[in-house]
Tab-separated table of C-alpha atoms and ligand atoms in Angstrom:
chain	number	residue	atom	x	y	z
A	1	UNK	CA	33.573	28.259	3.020
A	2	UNK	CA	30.342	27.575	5.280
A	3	UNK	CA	29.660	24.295	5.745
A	4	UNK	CA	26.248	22.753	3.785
A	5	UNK	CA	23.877	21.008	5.470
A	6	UNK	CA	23.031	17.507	5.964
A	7	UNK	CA	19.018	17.331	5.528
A	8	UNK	CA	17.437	14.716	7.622
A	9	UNK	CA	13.982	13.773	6.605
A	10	UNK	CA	11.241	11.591	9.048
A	11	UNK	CA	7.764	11.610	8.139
A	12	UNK	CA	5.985	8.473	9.763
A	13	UNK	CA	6.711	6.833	13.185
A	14	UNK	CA	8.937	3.887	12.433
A	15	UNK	CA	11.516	6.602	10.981
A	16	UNK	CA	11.233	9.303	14.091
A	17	UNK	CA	13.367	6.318	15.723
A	18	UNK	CA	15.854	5.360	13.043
A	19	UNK	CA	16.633	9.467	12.544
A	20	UNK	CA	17.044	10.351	16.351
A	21	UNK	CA	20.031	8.703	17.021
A	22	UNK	CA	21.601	10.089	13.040
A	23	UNK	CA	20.826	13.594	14.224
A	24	UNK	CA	22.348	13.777	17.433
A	25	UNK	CA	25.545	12.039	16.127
A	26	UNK	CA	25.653	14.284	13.485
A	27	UNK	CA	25.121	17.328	16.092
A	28	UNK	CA	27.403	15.267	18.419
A	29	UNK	CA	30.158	16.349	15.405
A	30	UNK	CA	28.891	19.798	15.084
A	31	UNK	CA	27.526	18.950	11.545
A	32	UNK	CA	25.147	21.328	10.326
A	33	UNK	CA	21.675	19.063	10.514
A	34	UNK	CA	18.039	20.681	9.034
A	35	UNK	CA	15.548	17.919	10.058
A	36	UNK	CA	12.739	18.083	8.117
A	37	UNK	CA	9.254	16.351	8.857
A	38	UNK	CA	6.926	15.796	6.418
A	39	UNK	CA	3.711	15.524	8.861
A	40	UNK	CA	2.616	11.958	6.976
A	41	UNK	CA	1.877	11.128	10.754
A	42	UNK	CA	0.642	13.753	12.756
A	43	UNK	CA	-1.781	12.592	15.728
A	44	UNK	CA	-0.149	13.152	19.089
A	45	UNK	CA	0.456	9.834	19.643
A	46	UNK	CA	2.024	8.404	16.558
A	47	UNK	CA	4.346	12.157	16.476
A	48	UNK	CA	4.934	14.267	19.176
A	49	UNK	CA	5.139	11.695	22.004
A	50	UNK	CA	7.408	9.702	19.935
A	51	UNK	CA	9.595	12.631	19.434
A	52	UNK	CA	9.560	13.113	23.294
A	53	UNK	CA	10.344	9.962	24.336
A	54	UNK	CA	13.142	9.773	21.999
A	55	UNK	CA	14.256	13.049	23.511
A	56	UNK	CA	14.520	14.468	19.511
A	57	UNK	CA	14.669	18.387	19.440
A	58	UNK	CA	11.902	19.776	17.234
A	59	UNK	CA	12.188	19.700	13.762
A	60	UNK	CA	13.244	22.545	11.478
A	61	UNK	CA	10.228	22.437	9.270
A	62	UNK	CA	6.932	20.567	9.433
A	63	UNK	CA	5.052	20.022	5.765
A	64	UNK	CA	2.311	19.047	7.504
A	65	UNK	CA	0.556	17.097	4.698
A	66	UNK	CA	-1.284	14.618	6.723
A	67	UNK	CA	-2.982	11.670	5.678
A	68	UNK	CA	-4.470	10.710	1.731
A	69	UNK	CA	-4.321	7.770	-1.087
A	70	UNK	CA	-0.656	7.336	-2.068
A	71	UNK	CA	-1.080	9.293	-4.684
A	72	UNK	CA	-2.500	12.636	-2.777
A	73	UNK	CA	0.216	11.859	0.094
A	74	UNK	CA	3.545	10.981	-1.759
A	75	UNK	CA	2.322	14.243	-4.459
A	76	UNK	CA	1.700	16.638	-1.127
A	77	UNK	CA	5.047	15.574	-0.093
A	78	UNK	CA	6.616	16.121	-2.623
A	79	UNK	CA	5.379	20.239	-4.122
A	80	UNK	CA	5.749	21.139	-0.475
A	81	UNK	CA	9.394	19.513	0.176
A	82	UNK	CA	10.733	20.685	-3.490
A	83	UNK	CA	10.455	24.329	-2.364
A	84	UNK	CA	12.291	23.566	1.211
A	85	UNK	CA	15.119	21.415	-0.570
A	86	UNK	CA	15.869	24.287	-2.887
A	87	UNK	CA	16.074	27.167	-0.237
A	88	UNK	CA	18.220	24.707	1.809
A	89	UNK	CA	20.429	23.134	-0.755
A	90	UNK	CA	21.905	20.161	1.678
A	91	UNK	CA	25.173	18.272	0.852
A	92	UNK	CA	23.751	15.279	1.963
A	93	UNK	CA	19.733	13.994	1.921
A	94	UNK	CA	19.059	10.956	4.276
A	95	UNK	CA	16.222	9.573	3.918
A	96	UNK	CA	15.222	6.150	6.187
A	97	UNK	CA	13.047	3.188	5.635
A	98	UNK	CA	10.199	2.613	3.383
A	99	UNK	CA	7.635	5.024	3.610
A	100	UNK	CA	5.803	6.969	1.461
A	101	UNK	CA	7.493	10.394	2.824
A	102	UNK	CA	11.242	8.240	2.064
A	103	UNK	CA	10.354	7.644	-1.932
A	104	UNK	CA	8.802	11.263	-2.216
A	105	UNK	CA	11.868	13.344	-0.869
A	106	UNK	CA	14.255	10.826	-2.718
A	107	UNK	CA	12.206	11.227	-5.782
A	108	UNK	CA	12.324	15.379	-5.327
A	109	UNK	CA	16.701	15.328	-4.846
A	110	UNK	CA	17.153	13.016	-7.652
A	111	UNK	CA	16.116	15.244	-10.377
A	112	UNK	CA	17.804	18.049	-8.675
A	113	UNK	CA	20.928	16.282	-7.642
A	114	UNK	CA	23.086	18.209	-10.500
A	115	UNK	CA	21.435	21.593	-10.061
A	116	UNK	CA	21.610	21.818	-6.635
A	117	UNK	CA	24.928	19.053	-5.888
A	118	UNK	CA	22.819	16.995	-3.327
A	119	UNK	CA	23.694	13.639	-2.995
A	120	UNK	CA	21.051	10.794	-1.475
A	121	UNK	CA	22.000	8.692	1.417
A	122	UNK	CA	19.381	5.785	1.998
A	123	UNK	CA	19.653	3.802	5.757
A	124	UNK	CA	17.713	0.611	5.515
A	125	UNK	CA	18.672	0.456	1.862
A	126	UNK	CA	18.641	-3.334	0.911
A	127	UNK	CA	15.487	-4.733	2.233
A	128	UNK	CA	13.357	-6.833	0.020
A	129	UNK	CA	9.873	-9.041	0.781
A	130	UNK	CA	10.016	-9.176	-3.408
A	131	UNK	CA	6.102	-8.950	-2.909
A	132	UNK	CA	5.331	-5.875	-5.286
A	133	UNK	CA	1.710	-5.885	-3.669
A	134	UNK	CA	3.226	-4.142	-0.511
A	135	UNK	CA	3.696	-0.266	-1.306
A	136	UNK	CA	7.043	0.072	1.411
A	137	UNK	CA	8.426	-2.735	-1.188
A	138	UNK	CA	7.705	0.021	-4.567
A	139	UNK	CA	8.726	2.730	-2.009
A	140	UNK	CA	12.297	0.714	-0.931
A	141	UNK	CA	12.963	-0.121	-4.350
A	142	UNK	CA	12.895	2.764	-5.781
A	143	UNK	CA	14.414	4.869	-3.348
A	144	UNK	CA	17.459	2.575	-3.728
A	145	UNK	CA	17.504	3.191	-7.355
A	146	UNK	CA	17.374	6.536	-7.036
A	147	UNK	CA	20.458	7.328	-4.118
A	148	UNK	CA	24.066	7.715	-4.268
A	149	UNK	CA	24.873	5.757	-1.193
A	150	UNK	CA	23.655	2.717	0.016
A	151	UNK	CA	23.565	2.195	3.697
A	152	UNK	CA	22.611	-1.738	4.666
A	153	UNK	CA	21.855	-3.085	7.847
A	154	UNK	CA	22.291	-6.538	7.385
A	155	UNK	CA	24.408	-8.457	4.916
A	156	UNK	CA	21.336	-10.255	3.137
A	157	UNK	CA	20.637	-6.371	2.083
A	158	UNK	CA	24.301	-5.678	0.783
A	159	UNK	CA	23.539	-8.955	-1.030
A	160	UNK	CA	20.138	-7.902	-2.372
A	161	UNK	CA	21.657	-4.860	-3.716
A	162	UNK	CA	24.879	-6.401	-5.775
A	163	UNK	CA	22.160	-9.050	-7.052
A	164	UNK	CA	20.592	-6.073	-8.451
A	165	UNK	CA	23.899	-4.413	-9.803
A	166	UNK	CA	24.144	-1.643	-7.850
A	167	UNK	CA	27.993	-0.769	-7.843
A	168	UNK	CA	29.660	-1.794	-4.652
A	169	UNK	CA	31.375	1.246	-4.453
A	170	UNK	CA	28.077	3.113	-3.635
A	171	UNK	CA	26.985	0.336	-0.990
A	172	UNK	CA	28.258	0.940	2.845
A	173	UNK	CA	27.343	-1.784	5.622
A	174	UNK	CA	26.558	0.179	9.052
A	175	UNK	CA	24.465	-2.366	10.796
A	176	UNK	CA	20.588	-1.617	11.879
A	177	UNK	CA	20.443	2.198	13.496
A	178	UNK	CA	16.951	1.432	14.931
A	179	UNK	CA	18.892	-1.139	17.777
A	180	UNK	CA	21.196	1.864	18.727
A	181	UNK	CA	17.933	3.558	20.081
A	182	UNK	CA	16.618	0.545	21.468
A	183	UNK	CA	19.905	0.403	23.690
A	184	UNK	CA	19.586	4.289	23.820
A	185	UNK	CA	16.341	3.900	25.449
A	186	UNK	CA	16.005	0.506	27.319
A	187	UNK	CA	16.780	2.013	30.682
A	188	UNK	CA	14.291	4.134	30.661
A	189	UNK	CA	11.607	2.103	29.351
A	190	UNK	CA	12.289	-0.462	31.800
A	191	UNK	CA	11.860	1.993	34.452
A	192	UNK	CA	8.332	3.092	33.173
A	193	UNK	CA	6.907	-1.148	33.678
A	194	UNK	CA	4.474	-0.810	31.365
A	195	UNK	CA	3.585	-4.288	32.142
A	196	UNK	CA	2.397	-3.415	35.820
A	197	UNK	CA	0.435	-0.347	34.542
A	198	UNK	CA	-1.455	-2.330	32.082
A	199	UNK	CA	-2.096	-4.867	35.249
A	200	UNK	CA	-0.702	-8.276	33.244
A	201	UNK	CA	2.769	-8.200	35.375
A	202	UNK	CA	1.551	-11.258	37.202
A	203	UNK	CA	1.168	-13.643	34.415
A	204	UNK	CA	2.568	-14.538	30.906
A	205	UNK	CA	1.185	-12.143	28.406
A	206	UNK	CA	0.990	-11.740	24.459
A	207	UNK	CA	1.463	-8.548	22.869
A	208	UNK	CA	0.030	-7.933	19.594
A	209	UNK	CA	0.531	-5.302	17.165
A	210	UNK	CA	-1.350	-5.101	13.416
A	211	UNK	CA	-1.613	-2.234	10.751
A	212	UNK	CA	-0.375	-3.596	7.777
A	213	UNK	CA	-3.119	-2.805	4.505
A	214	UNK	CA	-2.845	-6.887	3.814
A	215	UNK	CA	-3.921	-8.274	6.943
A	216	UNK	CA	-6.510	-5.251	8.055
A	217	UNK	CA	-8.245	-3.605	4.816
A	218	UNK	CA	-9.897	-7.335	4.347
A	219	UNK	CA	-12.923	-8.147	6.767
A	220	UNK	CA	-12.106	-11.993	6.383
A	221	UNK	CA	-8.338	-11.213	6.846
A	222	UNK	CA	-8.597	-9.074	10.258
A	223	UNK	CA	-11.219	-11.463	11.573
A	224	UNK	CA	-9.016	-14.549	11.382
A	225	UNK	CA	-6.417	-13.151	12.721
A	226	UNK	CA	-8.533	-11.705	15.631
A	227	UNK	CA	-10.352	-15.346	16.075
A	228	UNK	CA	-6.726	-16.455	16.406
A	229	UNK	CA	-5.980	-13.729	19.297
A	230	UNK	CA	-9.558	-15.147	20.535
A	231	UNK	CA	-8.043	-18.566	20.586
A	232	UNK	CA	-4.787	-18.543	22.370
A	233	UNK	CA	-6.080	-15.589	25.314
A	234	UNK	CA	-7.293	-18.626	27.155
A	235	UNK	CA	-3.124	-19.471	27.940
A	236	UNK	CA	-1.695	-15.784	27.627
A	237	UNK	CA	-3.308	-11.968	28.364
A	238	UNK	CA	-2.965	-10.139	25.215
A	239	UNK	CA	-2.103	-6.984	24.829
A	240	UNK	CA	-3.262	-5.037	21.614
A	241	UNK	CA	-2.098	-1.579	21.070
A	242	UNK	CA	-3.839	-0.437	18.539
A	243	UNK	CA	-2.825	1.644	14.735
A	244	UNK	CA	-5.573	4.111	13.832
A	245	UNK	CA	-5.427	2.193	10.490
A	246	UNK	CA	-6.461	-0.949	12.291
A	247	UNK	CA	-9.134	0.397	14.407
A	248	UNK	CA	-10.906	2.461	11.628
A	249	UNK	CA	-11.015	-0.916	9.688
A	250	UNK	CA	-12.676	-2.791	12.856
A	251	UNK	CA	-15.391	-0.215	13.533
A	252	UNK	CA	-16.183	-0.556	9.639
A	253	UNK	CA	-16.284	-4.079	9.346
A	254	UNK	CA	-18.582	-4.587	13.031
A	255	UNK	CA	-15.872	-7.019	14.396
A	256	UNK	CA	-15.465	-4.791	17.769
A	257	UNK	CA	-17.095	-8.521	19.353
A	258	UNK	CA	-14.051	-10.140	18.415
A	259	UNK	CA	-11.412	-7.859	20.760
A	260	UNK	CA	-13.334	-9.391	23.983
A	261	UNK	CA	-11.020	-10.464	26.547
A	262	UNK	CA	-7.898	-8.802	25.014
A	263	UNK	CA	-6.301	-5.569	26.454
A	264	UNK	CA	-7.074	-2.975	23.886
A	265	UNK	CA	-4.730	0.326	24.322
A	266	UNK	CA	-4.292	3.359	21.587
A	267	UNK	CA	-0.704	3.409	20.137
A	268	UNK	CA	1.430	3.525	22.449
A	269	UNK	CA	4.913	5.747	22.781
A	270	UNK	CA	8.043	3.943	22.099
A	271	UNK	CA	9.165	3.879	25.677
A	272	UNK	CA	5.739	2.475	26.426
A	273	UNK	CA	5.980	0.143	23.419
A	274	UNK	CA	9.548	-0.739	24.329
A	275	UNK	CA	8.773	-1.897	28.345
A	276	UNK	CA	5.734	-3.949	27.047
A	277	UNK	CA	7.771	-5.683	24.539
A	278	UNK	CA	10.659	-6.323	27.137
A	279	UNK	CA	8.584	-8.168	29.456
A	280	UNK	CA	6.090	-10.149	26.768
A	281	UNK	CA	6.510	-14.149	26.364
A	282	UNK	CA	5.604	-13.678	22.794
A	283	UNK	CA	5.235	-10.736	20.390
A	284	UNK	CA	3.049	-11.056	17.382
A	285	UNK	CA	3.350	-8.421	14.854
A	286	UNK	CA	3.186	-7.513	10.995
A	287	UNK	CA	5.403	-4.611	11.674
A	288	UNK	CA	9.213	-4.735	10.585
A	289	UNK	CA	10.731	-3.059	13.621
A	290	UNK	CA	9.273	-5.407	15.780
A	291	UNK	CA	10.882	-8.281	14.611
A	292	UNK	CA	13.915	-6.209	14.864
A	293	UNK	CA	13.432	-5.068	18.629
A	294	UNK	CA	12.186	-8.834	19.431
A	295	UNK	CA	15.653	-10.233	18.049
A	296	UNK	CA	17.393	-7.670	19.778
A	297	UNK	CA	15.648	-8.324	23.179
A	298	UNK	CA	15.975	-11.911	22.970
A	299	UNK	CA	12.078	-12.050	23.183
A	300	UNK	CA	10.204	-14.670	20.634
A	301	UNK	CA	8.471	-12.987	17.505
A	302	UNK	CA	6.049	-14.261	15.500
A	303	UNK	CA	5.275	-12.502	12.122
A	304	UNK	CA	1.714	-12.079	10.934
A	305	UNK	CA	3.131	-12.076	7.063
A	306	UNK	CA	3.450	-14.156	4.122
A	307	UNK	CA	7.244	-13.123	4.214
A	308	UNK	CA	9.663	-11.137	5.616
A	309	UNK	CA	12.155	-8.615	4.058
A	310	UNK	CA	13.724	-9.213	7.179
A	311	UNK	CA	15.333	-12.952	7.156
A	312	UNK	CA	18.223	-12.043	9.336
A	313	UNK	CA	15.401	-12.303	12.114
A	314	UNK	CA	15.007	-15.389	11.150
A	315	UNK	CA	18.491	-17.021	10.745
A	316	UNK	CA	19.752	-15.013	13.622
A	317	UNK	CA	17.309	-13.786	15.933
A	318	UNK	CA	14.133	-15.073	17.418
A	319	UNK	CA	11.257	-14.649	14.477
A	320	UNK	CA	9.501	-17.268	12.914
A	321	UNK	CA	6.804	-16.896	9.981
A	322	UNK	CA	3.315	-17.793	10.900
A	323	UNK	CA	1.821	-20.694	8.542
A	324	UNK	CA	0.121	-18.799	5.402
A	325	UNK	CA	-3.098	-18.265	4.995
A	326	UNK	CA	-3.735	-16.538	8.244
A	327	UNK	CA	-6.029	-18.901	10.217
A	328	UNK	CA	-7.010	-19.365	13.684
A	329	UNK	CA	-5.683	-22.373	14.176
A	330	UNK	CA	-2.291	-21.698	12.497
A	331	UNK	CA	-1.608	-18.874	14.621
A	332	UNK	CA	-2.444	-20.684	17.863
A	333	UNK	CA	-0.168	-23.258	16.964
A	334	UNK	CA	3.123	-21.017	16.206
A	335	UNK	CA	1.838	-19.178	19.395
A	336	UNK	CA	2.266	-22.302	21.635
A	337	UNK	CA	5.467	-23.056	19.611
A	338	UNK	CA	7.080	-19.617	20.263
A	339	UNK	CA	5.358	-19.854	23.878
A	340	UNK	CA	7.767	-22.537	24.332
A	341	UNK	CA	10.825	-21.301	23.466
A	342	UNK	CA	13.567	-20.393	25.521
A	343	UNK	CA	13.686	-16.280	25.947
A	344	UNK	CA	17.496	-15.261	25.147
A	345	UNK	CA	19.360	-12.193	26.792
A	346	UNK	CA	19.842	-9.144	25.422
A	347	UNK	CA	21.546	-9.152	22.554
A	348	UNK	CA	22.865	-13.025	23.139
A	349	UNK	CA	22.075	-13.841	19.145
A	350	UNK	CA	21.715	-10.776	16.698
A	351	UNK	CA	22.666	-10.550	13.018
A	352	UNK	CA	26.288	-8.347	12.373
A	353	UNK	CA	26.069	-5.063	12.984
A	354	UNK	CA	23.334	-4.919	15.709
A	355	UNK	CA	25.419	-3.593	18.398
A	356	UNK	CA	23.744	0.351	18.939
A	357	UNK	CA	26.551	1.386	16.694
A	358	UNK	CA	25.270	2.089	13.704
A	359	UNK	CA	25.157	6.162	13.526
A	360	UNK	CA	28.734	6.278	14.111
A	361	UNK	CA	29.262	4.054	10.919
A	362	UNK	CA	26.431	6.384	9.104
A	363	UNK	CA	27.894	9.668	10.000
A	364	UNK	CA	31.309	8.392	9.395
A	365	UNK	CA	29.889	7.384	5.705
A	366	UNK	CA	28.842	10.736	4.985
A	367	UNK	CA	31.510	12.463	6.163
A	368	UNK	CA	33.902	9.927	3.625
A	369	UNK	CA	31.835	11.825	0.309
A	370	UNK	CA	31.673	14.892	2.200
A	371	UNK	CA	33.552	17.648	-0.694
B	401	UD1	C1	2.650	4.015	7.303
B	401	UD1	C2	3.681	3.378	6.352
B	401	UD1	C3	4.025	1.981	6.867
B	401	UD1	C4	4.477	2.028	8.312
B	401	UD1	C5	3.404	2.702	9.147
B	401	UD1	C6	3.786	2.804	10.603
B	401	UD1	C7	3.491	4.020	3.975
B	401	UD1	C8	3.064	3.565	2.646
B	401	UD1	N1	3.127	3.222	5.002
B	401	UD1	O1	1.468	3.256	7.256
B	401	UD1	O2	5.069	1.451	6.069
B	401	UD1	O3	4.710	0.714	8.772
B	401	UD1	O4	3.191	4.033	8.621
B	401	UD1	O5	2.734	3.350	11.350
B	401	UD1	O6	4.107	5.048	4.097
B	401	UD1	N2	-3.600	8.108	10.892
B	401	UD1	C9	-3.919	8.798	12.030
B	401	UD1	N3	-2.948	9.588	12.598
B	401	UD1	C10	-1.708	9.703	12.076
B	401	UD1	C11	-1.397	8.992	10.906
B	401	UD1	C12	-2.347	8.195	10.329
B	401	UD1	O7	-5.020	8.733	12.524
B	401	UD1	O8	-0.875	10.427	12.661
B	401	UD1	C13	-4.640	7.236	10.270
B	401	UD1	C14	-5.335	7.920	9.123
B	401	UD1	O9	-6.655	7.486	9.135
B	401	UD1	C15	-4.620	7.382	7.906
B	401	UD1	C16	-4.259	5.970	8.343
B	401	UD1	O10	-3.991	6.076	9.735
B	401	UD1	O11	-5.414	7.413	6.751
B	401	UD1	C17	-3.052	5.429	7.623
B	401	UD1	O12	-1.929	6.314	7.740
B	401	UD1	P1	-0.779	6.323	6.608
B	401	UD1	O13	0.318	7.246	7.001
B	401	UD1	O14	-1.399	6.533	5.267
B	401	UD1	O15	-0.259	4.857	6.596
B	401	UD1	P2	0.089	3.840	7.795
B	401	UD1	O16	-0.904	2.741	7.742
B	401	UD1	O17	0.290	4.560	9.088
C-alpha cells in the first residue's frame, strides 16, 4: 500500500512560519508531505525571503492567485486548489491560522472529505476575539467548524472550542508551533543585530508594526495612532517596518508628515523581524504573532486592538491592551507603562505548551488517525 500524503497548505506570511517547522517534522519521519502555496502573498519580501530565512524547501505547487476583495481571493483560491486536492488526494489537510487561503482550502476538503477520504487538521484552532467585524475571526470560525481535528495552542482555545460543543474527542492540545520556530531561529537572528544595522543599538528603541483593516483603512484611525508614535519618539527611536497594506493607506490618505522622526523600513524577513524584536524595550503591534513572539522573548507588548483572541498573552506573558479608542494620549501612556516594566528572560513566563515543541505533538496527532 503507498503511503497518502499529508497536504500542507501556507498562503500568507504569518503561516510560512507556523508550517516550516510541521513540514520538516513530518519529513523528519519520512511522511510523504505536498506543500502547497496558494500565492495570497507573493511580493519578495512578504514570500520568498520568508521562506529563506526559515530555511523551507520550495513548495510543491504555487496557485499564484495574488491579491483581491475577499470574495475574488478566497473564490481564486479555492477553483485553483479544488483541481490540485483532487489529483493529490492527501490523508491529511493542515491548514494554519486565520487567513483567507486557511477557510478557502478547508472549505474545498470539506465537501470532498467522503469522496476523496481527506480528513482536516486545523493548528491554531481555538482562537476567538468574538468580534465578527474582523474577517481572520469568520475565517477561524469556520474553519473550525468545518475540520476533523482540532489542534489548540493554548488552553483558553481548548476551552473556546468545548464552549462551542465541539466533541472533545476531535480536540488535541499541542501548544503554539509558531514558538518552536522562534527557538528554531533565535540564534541566527541574533547573529544578524538588526538593531546595529538600523543604527538604534545605542539607545532604547520602540518597534512598531500595523496592518490590520481596523486601525489602517480609516484616515482618523491611522492618524491617531501615528500622532501617538509622534508622541512618545521624544523618549524611544521607533522603528516602523512597514505592511504594503499600511503604506498604500498612508500615501492615500496624505499622512506621509506624520512618519517624521520614526525609522521607516519595508517588511522585513523574519530573521530581521525576529533580532529587532529581541533587542526592543517595547513592541507595539496589532498583529497576533507578535504578541506571541513578545511573550516568548520576555519583551513587553502592547496591542493596538480593542481585544485580543490571544488572552494567554495577557495572563501569562507580557501583553497588555492599549486603552480603546485609539488616541494619542492613551497610547503614550501604556507606552511609558510598558517602558517601565521589567524585561523577563526567555521563556521565564509563557502559557503551557510554549516550549518549541509543538510539531512533535502535531505530527504525533496525525499519525494517531492515520488509517
Ligand atoms: C493577510 C491576512 C491577515 C494577516 C496578514 C499578514 C486575511 C483576511 N488577512 O492580511 O490575517 O495578519 O495577511 O500579513 O487573509 N500586498 C502586497 N504584496 C503581497 C501581499 C499583499 O503588496 O505579497 C498588498 C496588496 O496591495 C494587497 C494588500 O497588501 O491588496 C493586502 O493583502 P491581503 O493578502 O489581502 O491581506 P493582508 O492585509 O496582508
Amino acid at each position: 500500500m503507498t503511503l497518502r500524503h499529508t497536504m500542507v497548505v501556507a498562503g500568507a506570511r504569518p503561516n510560512f512560519i507556523k508550517v516550516a517547522p510541521i513540514v520538516s517534522e513530518l519529513e523528519r519521519r519520512c511522511l510523504p508531505t505536498y506543500l502547497l502555496h496558494t500565492g495570497q502573498h507573493y511580493s519578495t519580501d512578504m514570500s520568498d525571503s520568508i521562506f529563506r530565512d526559515l530555511g523551507m524547501r520550495a513548495p510543491d505547487h504555487n496557485l499564484e492567485v495574488g491579491s483581491g476583495t475577499h470574495a475574488q481571493q478566497t473564490a481564486r483560491i479555492m477553483e485553483s486548489f479544488e483541481r490540485v486536492l483532487v489529483s493529490v488526494r492527501p490523508q491529511h489537510l493542515v491548514v494554519v491560522g486565520d487567513v483567507n487561503s486557511t477557510l478557502a482550502c478547508a472549505l474545498v476538503a470539506s465537501k470532498l472529505r467522503e469522496e476523496l477520504g481527506v480528513r482536516i487538521a486545523h493548528v491554531e484552532a481555538g482562537l476567538r476575539s468574538r468580534n465578527w467585524t474582523m474577517p481572520e475571526e469568520i475565517n477561524r470560525v469556520l474553519t473550525d467548524r468545518l475540520s476533523d481535528l482540532l489542534l489548540t495552542p493554548s488552553m483558553d482555545a481548548t476551552a473556546n472550542l468545548i464552549a462551542e460543543g465541539i466533541s472533545e474527542e476531535n480536540i488535541t492540545f499541542v501548544g503554539n508551533i509558531m514558538i518552536d520556530t522562534l527557538y528554531l531561529r533565535l540564534a541566527v537572528a541574533k547573529g544578524i543585530d538588526m538593531p546595529a544595522r538600523l543604527g538604534v543599538h545605542s539607545k532604547p528603541y520602540a518597534v512598531v508594526t500595523l496592518h490590520r483593516p481596523s486601525n489602517v483603512d480609516a484616515p482618523e484611525k491611522l492618524r491617531a495612532v501615528l500622532e501617538g508614535l509622534q508622541s512618545i519618539v521624544r523618549d524611544a527611536a521607533v522603528v516602523f517596518p512597514m505592511h504594503p497594506r499600511t503604506r498604500r493607506r498612508l500615501t492615500e490618505f496624505g499622512l506621509e508628515n506624520h512618519l517624521s522622526g520614526l525609522t521607516v523600513t519595508g517588511p522585513l524577513g523574519y530573521l530581521e523581524m525576529l533580532s529587532l524584536m529581541d533587542g526592543a524595550r517595547v513592541v507595539l503591534t496589532d498583529s497576533g504573532g507578535v504578541q506571541e513572539e513578545t511573550t516568548v522573548l520576555g519583551v513587553p507588548c502592547v496591542t493596538l486592538r480593542q481585544e485580543t483572541e490571544r488572552p494567554a498573552t495577557l495572563q501569562h506573558g507580557t501583553n497588555r491592551m492599549a486603552p480603546w479608542p485609539l488616541s494619542a494620549a492613551g497610547i503614550a501612556a501604556v507606552f511609558h507603562e510598558a517602558m517601565n516594566t521589567r524585561r523577563l528572560a526567555l521563556g521565564e513566563r509563557v502559557p503551557e505548551g510554549w516550549d518549541g515543541r509543538a510539531r512533535e505533538r502535531i505530527v504525533d496527532a496525525l499519525a494517531a488517525r492515520a488509517t
